mmCIF file of C-alpha atoms in Angstrom:
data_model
loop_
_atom_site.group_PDB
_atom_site.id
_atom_site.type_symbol
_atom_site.label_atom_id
_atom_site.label_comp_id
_atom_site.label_asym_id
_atom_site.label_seq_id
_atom_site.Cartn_x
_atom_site.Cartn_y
_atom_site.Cartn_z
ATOM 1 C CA UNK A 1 161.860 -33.742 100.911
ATOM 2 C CA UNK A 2 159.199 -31.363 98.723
ATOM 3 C CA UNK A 3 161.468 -28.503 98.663
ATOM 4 C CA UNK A 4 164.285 -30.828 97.598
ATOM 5 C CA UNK A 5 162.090 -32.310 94.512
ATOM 6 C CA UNK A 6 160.633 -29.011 93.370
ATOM 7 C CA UNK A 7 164.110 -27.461 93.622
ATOM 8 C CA UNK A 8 165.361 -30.724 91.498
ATOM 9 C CA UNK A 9 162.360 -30.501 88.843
ATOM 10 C CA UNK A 10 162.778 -27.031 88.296
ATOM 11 C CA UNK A 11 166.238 -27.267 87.436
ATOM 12 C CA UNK A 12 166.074 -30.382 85.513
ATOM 13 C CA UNK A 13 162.922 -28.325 83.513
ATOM 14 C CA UNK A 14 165.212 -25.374 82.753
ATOM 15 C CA UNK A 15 168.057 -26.973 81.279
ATOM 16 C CA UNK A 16 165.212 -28.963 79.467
ATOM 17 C CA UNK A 17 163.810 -25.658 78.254
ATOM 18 C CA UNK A 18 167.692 -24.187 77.726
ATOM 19 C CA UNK A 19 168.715 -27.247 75.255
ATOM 20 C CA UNK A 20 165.854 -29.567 74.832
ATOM 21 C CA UNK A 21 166.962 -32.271 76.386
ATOM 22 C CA UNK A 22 168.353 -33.498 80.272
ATOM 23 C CA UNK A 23 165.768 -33.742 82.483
ATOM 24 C CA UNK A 24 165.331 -37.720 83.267
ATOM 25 C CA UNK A 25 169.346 -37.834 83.608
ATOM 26 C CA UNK A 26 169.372 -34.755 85.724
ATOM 27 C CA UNK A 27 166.646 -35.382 87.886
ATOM 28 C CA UNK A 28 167.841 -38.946 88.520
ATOM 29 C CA UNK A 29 171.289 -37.976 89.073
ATOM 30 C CA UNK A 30 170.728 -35.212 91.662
ATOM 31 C CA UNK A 31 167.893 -37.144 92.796
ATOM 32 C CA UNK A 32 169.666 -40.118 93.786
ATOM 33 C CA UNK A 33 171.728 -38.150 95.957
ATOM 34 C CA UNK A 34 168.651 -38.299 99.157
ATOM 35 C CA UNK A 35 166.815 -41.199 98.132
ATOM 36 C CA UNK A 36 167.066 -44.451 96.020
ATOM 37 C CA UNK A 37 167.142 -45.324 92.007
ATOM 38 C CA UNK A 38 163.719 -46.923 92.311
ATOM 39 C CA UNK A 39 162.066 -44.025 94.441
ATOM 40 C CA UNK A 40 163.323 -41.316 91.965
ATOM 41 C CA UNK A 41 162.318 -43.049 88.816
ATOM 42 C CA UNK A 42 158.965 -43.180 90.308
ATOM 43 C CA UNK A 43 159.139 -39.582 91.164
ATOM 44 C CA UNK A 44 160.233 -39.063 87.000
ATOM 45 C CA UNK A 45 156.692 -40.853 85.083
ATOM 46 C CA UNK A 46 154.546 -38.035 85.400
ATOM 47 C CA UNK A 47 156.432 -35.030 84.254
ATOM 48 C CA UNK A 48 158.576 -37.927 81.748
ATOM 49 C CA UNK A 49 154.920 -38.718 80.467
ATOM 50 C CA UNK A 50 153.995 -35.157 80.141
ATOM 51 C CA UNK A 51 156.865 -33.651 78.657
ATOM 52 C CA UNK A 52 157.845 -37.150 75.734
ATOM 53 C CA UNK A 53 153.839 -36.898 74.825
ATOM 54 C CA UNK A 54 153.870 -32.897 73.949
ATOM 55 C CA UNK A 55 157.082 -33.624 71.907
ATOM 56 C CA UNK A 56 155.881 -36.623 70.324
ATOM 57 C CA UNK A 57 152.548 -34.698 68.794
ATOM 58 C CA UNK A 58 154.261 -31.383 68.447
ATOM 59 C CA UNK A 59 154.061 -32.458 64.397
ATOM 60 C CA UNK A 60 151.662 -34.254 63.969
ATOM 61 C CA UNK A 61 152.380 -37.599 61.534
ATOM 62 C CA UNK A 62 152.790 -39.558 64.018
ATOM 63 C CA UNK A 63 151.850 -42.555 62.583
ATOM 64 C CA UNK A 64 154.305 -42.493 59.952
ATOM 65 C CA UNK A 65 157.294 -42.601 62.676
ATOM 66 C CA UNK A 66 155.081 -45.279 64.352
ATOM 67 C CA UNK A 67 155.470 -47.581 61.398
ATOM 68 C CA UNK A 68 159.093 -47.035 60.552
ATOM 69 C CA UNK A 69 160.405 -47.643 63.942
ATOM 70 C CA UNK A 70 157.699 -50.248 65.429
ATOM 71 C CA UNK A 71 160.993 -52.515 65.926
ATOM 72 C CA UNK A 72 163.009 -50.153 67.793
ATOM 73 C CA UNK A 73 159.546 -49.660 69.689
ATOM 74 C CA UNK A 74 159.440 -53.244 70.431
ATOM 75 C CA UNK A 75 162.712 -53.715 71.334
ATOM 76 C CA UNK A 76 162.493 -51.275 74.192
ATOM 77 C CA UNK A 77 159.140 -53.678 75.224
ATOM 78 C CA UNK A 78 161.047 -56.393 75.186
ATOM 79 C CA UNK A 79 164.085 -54.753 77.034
ATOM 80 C CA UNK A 80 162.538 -53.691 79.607
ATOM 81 C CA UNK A 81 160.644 -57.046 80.040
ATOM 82 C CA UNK A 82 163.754 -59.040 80.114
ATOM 83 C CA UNK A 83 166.565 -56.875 80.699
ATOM 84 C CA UNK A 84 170.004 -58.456 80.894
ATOM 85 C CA UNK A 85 171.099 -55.584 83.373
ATOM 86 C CA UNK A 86 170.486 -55.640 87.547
ATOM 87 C CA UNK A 87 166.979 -53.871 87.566
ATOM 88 C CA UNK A 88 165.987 -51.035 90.024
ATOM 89 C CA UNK A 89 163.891 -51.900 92.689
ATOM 90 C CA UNK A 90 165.970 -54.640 94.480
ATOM 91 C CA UNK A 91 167.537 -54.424 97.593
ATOM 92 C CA UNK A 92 170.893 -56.246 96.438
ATOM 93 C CA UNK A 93 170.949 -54.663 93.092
ATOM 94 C CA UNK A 94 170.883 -51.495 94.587
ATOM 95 C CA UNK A 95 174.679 -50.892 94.228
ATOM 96 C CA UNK A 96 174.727 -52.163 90.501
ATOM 97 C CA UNK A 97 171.406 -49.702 89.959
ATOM 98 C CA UNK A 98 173.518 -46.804 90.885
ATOM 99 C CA UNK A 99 177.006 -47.418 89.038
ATOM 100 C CA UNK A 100 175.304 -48.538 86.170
ATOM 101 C CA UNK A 101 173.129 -44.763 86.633
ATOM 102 C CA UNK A 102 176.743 -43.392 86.634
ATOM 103 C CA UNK A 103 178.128 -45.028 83.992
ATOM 104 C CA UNK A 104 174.770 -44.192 82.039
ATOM 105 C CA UNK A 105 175.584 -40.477 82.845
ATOM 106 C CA UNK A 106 179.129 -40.026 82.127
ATOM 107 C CA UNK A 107 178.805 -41.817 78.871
ATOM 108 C CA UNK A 108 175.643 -39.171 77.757
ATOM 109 C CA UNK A 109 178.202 -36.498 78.992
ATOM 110 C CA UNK A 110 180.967 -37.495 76.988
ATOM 111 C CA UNK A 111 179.252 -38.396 73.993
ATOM 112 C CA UNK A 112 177.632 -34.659 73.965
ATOM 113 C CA UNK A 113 181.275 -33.080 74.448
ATOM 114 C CA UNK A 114 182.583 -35.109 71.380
ATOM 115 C CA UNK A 115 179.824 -36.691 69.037
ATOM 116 C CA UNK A 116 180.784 -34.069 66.327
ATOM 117 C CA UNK A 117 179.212 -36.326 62.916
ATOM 118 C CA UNK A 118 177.762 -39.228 63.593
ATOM 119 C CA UNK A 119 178.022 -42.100 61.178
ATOM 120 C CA UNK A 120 175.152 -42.570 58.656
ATOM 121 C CA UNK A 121 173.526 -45.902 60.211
ATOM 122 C CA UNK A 122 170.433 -45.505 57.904
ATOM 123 C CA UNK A 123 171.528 -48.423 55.665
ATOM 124 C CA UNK A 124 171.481 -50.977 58.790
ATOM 125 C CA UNK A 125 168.493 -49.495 60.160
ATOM 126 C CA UNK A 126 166.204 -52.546 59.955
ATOM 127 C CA UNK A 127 168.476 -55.198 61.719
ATOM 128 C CA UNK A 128 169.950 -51.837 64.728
ATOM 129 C CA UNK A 129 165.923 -51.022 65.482
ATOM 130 C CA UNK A 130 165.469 -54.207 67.175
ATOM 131 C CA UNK A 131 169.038 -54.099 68.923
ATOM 132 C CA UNK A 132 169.170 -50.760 70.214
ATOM 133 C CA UNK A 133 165.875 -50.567 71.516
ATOM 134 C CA UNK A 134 166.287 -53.938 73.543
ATOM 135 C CA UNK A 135 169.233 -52.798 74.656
ATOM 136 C CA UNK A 136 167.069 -48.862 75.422
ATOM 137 C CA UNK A 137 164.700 -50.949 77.299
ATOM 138 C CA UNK A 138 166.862 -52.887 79.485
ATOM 139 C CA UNK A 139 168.744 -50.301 80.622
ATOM 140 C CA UNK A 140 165.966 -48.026 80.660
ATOM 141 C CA UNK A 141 164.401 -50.540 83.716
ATOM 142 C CA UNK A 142 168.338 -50.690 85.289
ATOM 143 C CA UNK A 143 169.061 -46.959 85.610
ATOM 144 C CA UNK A 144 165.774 -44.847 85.367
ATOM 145 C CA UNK A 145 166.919 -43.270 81.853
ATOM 146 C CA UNK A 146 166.410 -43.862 77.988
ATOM 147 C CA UNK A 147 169.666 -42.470 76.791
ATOM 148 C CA UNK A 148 172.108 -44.798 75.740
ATOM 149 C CA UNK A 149 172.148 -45.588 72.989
ATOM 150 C CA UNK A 150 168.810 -45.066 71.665
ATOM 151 C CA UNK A 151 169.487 -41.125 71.524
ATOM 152 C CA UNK A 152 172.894 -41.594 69.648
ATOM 153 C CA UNK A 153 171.202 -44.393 67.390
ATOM 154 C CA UNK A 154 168.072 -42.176 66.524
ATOM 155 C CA UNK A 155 170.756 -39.169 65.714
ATOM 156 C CA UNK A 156 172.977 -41.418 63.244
ATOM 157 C CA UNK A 157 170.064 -42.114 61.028
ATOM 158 C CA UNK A 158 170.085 -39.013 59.464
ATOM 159 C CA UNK A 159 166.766 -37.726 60.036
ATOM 160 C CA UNK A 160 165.409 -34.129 59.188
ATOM 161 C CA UNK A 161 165.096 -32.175 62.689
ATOM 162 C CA UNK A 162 161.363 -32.280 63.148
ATOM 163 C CA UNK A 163 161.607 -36.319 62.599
ATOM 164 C CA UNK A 164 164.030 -36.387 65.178
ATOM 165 C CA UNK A 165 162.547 -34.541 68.051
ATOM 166 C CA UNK A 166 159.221 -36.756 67.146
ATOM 167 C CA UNK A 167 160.846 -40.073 67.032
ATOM 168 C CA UNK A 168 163.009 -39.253 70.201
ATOM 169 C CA UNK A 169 159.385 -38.254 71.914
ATOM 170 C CA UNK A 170 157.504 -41.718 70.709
ATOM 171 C CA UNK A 171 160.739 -43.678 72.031
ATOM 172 C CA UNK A 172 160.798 -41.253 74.788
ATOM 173 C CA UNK A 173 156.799 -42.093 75.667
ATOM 174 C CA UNK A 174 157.283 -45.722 75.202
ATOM 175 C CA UNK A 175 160.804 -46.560 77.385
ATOM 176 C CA UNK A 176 158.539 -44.107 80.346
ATOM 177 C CA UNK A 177 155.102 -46.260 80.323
ATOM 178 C CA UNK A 178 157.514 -49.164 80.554
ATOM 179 C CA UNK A 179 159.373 -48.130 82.926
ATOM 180 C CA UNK A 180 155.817 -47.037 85.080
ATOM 181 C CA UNK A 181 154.857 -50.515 84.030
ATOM 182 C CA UNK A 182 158.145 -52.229 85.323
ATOM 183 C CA UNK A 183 157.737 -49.792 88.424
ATOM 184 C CA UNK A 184 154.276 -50.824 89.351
ATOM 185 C CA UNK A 185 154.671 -54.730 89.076
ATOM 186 C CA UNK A 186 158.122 -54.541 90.797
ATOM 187 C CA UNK A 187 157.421 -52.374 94.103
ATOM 188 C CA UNK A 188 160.274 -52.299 96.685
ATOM 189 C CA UNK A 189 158.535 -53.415 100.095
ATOM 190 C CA UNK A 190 155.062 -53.573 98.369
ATOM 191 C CA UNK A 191 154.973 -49.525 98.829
ATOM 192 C CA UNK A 192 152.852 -48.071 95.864
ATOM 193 C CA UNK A 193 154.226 -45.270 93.592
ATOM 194 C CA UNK A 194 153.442 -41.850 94.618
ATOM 195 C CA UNK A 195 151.602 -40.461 91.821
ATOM 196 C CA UNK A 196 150.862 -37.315 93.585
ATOM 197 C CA UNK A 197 154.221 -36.557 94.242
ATOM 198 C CA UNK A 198 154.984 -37.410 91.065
ATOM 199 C CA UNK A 199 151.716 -35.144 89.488
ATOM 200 C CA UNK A 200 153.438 -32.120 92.245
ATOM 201 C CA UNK A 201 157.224 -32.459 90.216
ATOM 202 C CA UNK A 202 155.632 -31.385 87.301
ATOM 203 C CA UNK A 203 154.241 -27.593 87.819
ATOM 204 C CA UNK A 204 158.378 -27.298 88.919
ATOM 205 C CA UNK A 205 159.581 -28.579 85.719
ATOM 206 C CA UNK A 206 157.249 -26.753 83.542
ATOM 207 C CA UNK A 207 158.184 -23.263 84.987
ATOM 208 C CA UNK A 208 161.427 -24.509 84.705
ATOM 209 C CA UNK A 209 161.270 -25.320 80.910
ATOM 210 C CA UNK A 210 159.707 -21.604 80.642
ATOM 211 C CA UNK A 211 162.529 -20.162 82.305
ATOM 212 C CA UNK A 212 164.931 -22.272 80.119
ATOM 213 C CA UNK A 213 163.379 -20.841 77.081
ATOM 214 C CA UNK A 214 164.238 -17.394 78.113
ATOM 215 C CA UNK A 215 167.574 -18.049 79.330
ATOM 216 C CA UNK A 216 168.121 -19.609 75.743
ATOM 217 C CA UNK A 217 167.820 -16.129 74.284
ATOM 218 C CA UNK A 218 170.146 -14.300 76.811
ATOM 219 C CA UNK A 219 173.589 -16.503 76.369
ATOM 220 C CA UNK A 220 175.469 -19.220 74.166
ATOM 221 C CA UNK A 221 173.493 -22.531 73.689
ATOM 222 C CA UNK A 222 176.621 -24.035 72.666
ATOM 223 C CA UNK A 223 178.784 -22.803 75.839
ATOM 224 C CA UNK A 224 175.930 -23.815 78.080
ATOM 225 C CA UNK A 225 175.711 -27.773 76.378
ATOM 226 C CA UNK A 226 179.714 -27.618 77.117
ATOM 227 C CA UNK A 227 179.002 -27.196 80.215
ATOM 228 C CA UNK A 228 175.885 -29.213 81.141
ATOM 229 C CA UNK A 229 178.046 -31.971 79.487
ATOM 230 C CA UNK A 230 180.887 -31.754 81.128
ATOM 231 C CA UNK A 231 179.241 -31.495 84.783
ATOM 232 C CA UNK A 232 177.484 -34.864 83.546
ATOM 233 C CA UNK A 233 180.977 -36.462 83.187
ATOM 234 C CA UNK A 234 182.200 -35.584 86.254
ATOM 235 C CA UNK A 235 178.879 -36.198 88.573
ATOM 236 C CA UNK A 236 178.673 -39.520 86.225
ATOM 237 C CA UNK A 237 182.417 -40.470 87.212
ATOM 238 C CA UNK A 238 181.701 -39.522 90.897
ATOM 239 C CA UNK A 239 178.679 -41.851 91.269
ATOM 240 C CA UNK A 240 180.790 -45.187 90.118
ATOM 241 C CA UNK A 241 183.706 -44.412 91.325
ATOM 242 C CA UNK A 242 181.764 -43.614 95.045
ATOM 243 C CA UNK A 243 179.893 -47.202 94.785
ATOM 244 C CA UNK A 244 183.219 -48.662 94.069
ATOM 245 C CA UNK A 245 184.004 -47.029 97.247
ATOM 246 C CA UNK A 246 187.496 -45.069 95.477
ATOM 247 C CA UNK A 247 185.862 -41.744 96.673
#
């Protein structure tokens, strides 16, 4: 079980390190292959924690980004609070925790294969905060994963690239400490969350996030997102249609 979570972490951490982004959808995804939605996101809050706080103070003015998008920030609160989806942790949602994981995953996949130019959304930006971080939250607590659609949402506003990475590390840091929060008052068969298992995944992704730096420099960012994409499609497609029992 170790060697399978180091060997999970590291490659999550690499094609963290290769594109900047992944590693909560691939470490769910493959992790949820041996053991449960709830066990992996457990597995996930440390080296989450780690990683969304060094991108969130990379900058510095933080507190600007705090004040323009305290809504979205309390959305995801409130989402994850009193999400509308089958949470993980339950023994009969267990089959909706996994399709909707799928779903989750094939959608990220296809959206980075085709989002070209997204839409300006800046102009609706005060009444979407609230929205799409509710809707971050909730799924956030269903699946494991803040992806869709704060990620897409935080991209349409048309921020300058520093802003970006900053505001997708504060709603990064915030959807995690809920989802440790939602994790810790919601144990499955009152067994506590492994923090030191949790603490051990993180040396594996951090070498791996070195590694994916280098590898950046030796081949095609763009032919490696293709393809990082497009096996996030498929292994999204495989998970739903496998709890629908088709495959």
């Amino acid at each position: 079980m170790l060697g399978f979570v180091i060997a999970v972490f590291a490659i999550a951490g690499m094609i963290k390190g290769t594109i900047g982004l992944g590693l909560p959808a691939v470490s769910m995804g493959l992790l949820t292959l041996m053991i449960s939605p709830f066990q992996a996101a457990t597995l996930l809050i440390v080296p989450s924690v780690v990683t969304n706080i060094w991108q969130l103070f990379a900058e510095g003015q933080v507190w600007r980004l705090v004040r323009r998008f305290y809504p979205l920030l309390l959305g995801i609160i409130l989402g994850s609070v009193f999400s509308i989806f089958p949470t993980l942790g339950h023994a009969n949602d267990h089959f909706h925790s996994e399709a909707l994981l799928g779903g989750m995953l094939a959608l990220y996949g296809l959206y980075g294969l085709f989002a070209k130019k997204m839409p300006n959304l800046a102009p609706y930006e005060k009444w979407l905060s609230p929205v799409m971080g509710y809707l971050g939250g909730a799924l956030t607590v269903a699946t494991g994963v803040v992806v869709i659609p704060v990620v897409p949402y935080l991209q349409s506003l048309q921020l300058k690239r520093d802003d970006l990475v900053q505001s997708l590390g504060l709603a990064f840091t915030v959807s995690t400490f809920c989802l440790a929060a939602f994790l810790h008052f919601n144990p499955v068969d009152d067994t506590p969350i492994d923090y030191q298992l949790s603490l051990m995944a993180l040396f594996p992704a951090l070498i791996g996030m070195w590694l994916g730096t280098k590898i950046r420099y030796r081949i095609s960012e763009q032919k490696f997102r293709k393809v990082f994409f497009f096996g996030l499609v498929i292994f999204g497609m495989y998970s739903v249609l496998h709890q629908l029992g088709v495959l």
